[in-house]
PDB file of C-alpha atoms in Angstrom:
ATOM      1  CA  UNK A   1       9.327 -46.172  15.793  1.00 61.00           C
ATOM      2  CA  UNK A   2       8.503 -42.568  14.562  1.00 74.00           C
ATOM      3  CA  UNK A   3      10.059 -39.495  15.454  1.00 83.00           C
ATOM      4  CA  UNK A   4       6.748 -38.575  16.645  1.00 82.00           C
ATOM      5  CA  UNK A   5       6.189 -41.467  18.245  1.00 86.00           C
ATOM      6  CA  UNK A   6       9.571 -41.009  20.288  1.00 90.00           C
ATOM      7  CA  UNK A   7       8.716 -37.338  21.033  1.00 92.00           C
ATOM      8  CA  UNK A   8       5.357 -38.713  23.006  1.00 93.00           C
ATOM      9  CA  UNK A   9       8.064 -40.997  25.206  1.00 92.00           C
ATOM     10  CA  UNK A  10      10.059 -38.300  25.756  1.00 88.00           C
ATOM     11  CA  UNK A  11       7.418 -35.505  27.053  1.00 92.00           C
ATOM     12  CA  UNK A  12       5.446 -38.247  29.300  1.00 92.00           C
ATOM     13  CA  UNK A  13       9.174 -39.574  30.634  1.00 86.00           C
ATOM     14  CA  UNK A  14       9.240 -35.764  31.334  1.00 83.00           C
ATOM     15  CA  UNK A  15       6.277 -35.233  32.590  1.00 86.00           C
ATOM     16  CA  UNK A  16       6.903 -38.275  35.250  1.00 83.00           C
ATOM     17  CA  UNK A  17      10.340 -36.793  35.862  1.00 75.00           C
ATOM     18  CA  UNK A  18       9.183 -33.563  36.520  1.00 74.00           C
ATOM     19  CA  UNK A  19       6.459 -34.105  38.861  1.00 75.00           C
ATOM     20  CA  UNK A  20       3.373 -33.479  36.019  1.00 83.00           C
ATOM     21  CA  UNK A  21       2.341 -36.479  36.170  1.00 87.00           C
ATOM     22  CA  UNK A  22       2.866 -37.808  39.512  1.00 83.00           C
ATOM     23  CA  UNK A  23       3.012 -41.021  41.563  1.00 83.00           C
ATOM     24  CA  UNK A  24      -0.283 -43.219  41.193  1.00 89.00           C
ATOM     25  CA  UNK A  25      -1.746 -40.601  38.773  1.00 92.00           C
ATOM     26  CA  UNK A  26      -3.640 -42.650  35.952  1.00 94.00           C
ATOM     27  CA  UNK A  27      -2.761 -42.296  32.580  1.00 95.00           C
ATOM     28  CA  UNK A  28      -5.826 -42.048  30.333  1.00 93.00           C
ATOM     29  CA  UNK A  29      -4.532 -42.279  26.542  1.00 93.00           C
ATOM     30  CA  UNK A  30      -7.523 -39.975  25.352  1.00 93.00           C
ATOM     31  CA  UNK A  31      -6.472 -37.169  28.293  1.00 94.00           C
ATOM     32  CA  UNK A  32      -3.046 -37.582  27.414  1.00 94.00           C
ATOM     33  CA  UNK A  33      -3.068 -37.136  23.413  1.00 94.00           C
ATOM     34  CA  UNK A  34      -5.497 -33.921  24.042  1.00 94.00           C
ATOM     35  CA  UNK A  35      -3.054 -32.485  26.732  1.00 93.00           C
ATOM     36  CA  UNK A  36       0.061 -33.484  24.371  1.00 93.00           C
ATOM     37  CA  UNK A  37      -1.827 -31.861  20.971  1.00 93.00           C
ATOM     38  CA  UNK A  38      -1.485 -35.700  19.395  1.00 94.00           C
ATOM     39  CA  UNK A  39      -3.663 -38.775  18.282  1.00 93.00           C
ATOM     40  CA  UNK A  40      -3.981 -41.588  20.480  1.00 94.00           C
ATOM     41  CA  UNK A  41      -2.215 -43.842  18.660  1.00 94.00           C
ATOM     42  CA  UNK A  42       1.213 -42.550  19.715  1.00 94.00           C
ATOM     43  CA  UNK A  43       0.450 -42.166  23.313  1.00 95.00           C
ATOM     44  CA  UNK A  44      -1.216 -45.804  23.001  1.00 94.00           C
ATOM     45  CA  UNK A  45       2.369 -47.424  21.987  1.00 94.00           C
ATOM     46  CA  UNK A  46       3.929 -44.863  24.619  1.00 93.00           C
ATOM     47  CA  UNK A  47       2.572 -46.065  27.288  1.00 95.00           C
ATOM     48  CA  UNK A  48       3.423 -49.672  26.423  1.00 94.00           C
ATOM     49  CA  UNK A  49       6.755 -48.504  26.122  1.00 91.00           C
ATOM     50  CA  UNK A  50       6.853 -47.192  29.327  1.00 91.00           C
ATOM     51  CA  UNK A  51       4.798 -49.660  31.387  1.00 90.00           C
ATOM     52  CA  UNK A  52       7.695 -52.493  29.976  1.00 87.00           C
ATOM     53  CA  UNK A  53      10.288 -49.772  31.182  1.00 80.00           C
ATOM     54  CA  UNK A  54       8.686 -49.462  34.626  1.00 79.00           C
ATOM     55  CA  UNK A  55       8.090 -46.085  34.838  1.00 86.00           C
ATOM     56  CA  UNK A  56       4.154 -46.663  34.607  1.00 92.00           C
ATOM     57  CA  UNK A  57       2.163 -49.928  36.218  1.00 92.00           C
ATOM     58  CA  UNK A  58      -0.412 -51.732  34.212  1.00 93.00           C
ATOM     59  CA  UNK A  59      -3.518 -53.188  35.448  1.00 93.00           C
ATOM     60  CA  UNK A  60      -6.056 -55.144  33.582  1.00 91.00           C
ATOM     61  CA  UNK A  61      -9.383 -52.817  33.497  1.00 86.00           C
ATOM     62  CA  UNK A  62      -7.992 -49.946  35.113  1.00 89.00           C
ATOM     63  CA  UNK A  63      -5.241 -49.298  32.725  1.00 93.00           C
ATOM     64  CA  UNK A  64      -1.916 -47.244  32.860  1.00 95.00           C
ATOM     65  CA  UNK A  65      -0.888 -45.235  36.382  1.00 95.00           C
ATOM     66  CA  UNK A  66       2.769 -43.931  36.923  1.00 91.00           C
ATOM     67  CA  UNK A  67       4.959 -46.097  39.408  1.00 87.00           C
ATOM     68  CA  UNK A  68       5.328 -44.923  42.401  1.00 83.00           C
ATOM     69  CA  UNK A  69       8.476 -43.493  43.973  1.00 78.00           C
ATOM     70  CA  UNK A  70       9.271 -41.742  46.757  1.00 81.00           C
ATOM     71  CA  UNK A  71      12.364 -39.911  48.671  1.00 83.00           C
ATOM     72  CA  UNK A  72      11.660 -42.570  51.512  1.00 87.00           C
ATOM     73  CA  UNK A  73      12.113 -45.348  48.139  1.00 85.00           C
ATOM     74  CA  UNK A  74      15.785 -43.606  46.854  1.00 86.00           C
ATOM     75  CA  UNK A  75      17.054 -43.414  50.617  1.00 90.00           C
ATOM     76  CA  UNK A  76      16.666 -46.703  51.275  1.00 91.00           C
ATOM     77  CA  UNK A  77      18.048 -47.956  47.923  1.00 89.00           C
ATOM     78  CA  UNK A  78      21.073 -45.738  48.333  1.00 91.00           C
ATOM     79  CA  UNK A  79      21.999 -46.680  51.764  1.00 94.00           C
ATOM     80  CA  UNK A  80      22.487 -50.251  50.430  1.00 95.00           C
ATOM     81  CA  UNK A  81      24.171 -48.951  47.007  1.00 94.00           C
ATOM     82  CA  UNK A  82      26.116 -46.997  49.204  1.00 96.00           C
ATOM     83  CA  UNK A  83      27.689 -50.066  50.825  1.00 97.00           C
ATOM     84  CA  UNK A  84      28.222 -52.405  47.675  1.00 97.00           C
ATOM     85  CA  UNK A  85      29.955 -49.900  45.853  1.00 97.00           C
ATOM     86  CA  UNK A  86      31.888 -48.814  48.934  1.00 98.00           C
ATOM     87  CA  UNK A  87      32.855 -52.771  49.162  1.00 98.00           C
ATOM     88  CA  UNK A  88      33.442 -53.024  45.304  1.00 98.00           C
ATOM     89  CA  UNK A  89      36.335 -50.463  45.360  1.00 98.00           C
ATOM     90  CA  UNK A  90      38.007 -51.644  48.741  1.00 98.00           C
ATOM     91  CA  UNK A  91      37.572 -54.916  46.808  1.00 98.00           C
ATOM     92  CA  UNK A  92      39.397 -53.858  43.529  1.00 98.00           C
ATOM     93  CA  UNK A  93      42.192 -51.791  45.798  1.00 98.00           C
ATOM     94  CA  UNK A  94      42.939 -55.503  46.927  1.00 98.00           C
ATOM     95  CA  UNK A  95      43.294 -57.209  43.909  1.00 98.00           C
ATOM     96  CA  UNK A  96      45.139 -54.385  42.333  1.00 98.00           C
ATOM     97  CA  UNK A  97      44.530 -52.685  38.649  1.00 98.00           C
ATOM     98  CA  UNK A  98      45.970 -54.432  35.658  1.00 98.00           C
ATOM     99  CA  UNK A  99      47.666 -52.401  32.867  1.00 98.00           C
ATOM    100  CA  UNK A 100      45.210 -51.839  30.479  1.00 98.00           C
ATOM    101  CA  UNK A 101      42.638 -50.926  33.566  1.00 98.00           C
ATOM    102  CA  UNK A 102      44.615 -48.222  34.557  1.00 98.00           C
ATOM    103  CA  UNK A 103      45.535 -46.770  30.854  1.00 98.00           C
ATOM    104  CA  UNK A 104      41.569 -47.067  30.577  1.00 98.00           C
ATOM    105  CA  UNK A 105      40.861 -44.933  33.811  1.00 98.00           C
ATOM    106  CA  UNK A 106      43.408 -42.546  33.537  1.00 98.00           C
ATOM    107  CA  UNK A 107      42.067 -41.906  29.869  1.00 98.00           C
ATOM    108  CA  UNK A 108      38.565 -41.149  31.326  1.00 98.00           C
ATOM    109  CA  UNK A 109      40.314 -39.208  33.538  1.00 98.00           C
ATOM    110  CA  UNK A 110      42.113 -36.593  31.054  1.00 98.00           C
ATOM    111  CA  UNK A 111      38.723 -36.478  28.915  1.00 98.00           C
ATOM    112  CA  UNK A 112      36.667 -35.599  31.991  1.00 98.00           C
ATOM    113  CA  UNK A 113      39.406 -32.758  32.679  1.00 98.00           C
ATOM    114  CA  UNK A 114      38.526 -31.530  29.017  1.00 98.00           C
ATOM    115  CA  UNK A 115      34.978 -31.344  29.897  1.00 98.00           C
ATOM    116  CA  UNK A 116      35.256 -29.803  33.795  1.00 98.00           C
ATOM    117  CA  UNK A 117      37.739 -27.033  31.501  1.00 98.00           C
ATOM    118  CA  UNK A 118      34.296 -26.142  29.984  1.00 98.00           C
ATOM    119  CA  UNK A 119      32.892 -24.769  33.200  1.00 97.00           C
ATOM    120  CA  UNK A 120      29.505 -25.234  31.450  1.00 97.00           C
ATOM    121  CA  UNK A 121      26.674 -28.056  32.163  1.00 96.00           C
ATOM    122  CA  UNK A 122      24.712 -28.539  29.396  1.00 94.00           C
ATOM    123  CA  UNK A 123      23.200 -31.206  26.969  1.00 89.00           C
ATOM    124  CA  UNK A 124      26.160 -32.029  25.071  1.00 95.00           C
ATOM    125  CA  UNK A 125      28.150 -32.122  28.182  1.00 96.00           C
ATOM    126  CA  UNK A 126      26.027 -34.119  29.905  1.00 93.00           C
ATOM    127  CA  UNK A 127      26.295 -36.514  26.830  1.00 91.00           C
ATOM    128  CA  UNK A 128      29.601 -36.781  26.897  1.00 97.00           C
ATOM    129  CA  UNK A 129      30.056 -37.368  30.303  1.00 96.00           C
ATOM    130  CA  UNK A 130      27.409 -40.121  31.321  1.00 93.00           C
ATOM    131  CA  UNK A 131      29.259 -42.744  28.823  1.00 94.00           C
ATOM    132  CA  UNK A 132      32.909 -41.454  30.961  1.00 97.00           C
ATOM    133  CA  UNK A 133      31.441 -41.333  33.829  1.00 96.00           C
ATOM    134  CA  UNK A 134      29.262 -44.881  33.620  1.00 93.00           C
ATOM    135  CA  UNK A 135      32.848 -46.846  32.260  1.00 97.00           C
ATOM    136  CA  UNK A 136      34.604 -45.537  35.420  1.00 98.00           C
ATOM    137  CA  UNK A 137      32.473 -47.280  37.837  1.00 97.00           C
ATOM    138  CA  UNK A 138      31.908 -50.366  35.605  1.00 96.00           C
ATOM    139  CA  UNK A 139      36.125 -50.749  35.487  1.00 98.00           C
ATOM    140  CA  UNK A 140      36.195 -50.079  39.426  1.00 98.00           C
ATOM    141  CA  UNK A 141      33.509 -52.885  40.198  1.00 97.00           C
ATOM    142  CA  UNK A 142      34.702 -55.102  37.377  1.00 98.00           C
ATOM    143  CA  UNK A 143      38.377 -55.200  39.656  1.00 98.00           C
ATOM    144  CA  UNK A 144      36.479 -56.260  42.676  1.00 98.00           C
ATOM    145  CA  UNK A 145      36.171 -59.375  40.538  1.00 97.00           C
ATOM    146  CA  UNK A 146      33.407 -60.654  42.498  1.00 98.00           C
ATOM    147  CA  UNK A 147      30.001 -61.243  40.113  1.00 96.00           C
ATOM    148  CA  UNK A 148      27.426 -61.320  42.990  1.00 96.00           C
ATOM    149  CA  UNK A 149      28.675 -58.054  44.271  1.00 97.00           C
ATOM    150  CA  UNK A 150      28.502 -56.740  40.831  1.00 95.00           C
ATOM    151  CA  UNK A 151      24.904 -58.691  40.063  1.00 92.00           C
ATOM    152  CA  UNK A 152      23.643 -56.753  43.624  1.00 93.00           C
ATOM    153  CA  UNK A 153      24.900 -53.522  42.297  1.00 93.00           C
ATOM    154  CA  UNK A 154      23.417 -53.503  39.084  1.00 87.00           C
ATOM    155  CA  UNK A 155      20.148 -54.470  41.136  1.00 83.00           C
ATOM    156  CA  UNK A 156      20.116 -51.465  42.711  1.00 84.00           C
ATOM    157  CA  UNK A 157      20.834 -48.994  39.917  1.00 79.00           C
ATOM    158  CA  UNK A 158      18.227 -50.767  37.995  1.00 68.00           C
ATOM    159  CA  UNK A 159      15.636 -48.096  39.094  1.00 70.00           C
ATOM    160  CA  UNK A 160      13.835 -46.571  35.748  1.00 63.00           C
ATOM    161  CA  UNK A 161      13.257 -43.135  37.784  1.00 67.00           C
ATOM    162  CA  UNK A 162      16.733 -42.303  39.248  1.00 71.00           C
ATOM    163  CA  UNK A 163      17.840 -42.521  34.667  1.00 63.00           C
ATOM    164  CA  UNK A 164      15.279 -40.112  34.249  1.00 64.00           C
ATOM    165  CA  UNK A 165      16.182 -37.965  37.316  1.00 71.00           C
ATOM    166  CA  UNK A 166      19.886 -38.159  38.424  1.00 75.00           C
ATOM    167  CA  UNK A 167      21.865 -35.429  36.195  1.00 80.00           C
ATOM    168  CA  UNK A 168      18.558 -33.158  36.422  1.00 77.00           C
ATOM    169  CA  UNK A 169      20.211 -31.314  39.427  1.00 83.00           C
ATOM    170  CA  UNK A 170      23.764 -31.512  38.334  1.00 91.00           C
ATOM    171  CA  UNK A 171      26.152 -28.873  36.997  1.00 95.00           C
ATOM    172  CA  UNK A 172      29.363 -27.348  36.243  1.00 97.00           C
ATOM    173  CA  UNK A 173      30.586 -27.383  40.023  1.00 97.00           C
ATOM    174  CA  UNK A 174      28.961 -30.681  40.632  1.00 96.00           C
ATOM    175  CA  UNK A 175      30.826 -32.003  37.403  1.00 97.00           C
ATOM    176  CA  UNK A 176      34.282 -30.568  39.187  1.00 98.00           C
ATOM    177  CA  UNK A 177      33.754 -31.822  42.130  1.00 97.00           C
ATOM    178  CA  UNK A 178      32.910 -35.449  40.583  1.00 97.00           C
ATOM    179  CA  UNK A 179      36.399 -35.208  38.744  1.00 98.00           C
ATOM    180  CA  UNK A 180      38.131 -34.595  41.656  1.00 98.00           C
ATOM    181  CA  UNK A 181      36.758 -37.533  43.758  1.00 98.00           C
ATOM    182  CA  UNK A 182      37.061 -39.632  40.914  1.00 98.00           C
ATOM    183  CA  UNK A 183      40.719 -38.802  40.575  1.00 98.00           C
ATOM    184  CA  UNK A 184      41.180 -39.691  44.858  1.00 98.00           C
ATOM    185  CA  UNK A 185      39.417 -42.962  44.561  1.00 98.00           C
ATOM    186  CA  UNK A 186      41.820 -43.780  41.613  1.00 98.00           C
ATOM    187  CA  UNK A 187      44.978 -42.641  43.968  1.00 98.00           C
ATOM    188  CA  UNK A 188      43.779 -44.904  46.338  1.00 98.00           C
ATOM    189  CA  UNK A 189      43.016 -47.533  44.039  1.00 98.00           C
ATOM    190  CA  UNK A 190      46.810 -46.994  41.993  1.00 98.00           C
ATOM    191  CA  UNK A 191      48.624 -47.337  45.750  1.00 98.00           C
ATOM    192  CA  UNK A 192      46.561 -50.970  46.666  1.00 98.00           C
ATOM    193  CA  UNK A 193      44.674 -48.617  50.086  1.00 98.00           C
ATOM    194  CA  UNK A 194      41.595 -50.522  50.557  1.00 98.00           C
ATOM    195  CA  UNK A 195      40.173 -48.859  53.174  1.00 98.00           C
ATOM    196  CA  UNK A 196      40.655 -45.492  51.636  1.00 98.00           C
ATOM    197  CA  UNK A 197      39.222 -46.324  48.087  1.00 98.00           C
ATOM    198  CA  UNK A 198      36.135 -47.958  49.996  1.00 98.00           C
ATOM    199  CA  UNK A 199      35.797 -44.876  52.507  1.00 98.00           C
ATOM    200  CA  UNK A 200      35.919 -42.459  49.045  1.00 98.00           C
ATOM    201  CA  UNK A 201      33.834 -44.623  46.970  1.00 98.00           C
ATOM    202  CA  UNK A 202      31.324 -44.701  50.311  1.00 98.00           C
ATOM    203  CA  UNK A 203      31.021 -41.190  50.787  1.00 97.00           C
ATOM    204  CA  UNK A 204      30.929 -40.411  46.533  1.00 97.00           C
ATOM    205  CA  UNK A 205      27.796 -42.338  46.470  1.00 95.00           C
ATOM    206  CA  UNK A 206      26.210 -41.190  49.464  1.00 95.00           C
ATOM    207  CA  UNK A 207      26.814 -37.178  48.331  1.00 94.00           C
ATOM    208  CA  UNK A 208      24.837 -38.456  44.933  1.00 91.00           C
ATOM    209  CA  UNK A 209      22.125 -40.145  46.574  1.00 90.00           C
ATOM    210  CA  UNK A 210      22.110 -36.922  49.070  1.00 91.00           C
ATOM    211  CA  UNK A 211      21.588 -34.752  46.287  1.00 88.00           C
ATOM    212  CA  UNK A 212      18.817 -37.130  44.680  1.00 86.00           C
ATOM    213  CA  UNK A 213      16.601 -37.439  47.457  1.00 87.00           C
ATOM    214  CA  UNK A 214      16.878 -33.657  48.547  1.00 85.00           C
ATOM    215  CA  UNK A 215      15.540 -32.213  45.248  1.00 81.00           C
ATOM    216  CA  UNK A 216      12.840 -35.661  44.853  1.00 77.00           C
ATOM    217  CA  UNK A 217      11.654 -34.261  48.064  1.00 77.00           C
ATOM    218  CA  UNK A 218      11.291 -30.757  46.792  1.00 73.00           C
ATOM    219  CA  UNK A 219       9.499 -32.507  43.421  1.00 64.00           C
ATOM    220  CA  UNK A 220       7.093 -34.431  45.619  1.00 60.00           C
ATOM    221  CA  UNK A 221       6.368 -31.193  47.672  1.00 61.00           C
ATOM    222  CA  UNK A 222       5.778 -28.754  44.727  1.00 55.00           C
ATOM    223  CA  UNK A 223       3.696 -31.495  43.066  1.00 51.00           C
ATOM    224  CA  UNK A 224       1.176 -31.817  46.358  1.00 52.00           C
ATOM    225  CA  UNK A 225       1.347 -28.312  46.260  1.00 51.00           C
ATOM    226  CA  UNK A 226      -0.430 -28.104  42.816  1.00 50.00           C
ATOM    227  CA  UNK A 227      -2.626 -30.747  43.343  1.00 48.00           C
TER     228      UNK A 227
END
């Protein structure tokens, strides 16, 4: 694909993050190149791109509209996240770490440090993190050693929107405060406490979903707002 072509994704993933183009609004390739300064033929393959992402819904004769998604949609998803990944790490305090688990985590650990040491929140720290970050949780649920717990999980992080919208909000505090409860759940994991890495791991992803749905709701209101 072209650079240009990718820089047409990225403004309209934007745009939907963002609130410019909202929930339900259609997506008319000719009003879209004109407000994006472009041909159509970029925006054409962009919103294939995206409709096979699902961030926008296709329907025969009526075209392209962006999927809908709600604060109501993210609270309900996270209250079940909230309790598989709770159950996931009380899982993997049972079984225990192995060896090269625990070299892995502590690793992530000491690079995180490096980055919280910044006390900046920017793009390069942000793309540093996410990869950390991501491998923690992946090595926590991977201990639980239980694939339909891990299958259910993935199922609810599989949501295009929260990629586009989850580290929109966050910063340097946020990424300190991420390190630290990341470094309690591993206590708790290290000394075999299942109901303490479960109670962490419980209230870690209810603070992020918490912090999602508060500023989607602001989003949705300053969108209506300008409609």
């Amino acid at each position: 694909m072209s650079t240009r072509g990718q820089q047409v994704i990225t403004q309209i993933r934007e745009g939907i993050a963002e609130g410019r183009f909202p929930g339900g609004a259609r997506l008319n390739e000719a009003d879209v190149a004109a407000r994006l300064g472009v041909s159509r033929t970029p925006v054409r393959n962009a919103l294939s791109v995206l409709a096979a992402q699902g961030l926008l819904d296709y329907t025969p004769n009526a075209g392209y509209a962006v999927r809908r998604f709600t604060a109501k949609d993210i609270a309900q998803i996270f209250r079940v996240r909230t309790e598989l990944e709770g159950l996931a790490a009380g899982m993997a305090a049972e079984n225990g770490l192995d060896d090269p688990t625990i070299a892995l985590l502590h690793d992530i650990m000491a690079q995180t440090a490096r980055l919280v040491a910044l006390r900046q929140w920017d793009a390069q720290v942000q793309q540093m993190f996410l990869p950390l970050n991501r491998t923690f949780h992946e090595q926590i649920r991977a201990a639980a050693k239980n694939p339909f717990l891990i299958d259910m999980i993935h199922k609810t992080n599989d949501v295009p929107l929260f990629d586009l919208i989850r580290w929109r909000w966050f910063n340097a505090n946020l990424l300190r405060q991420t390190h630290d409860e990341h470094g309690e759940l591993l206590d708790a994991l290290l000394n075999q406490q299942s109901r303490r890495a479960h109670r962490i791991q419980s209230e870690h992803t209810y603070r992020s979903g918490r912090r999602m749905i508060e500023n989607w709701s602001l989003t949705e209101t300053e969108t209506r707002a300008t409609l």
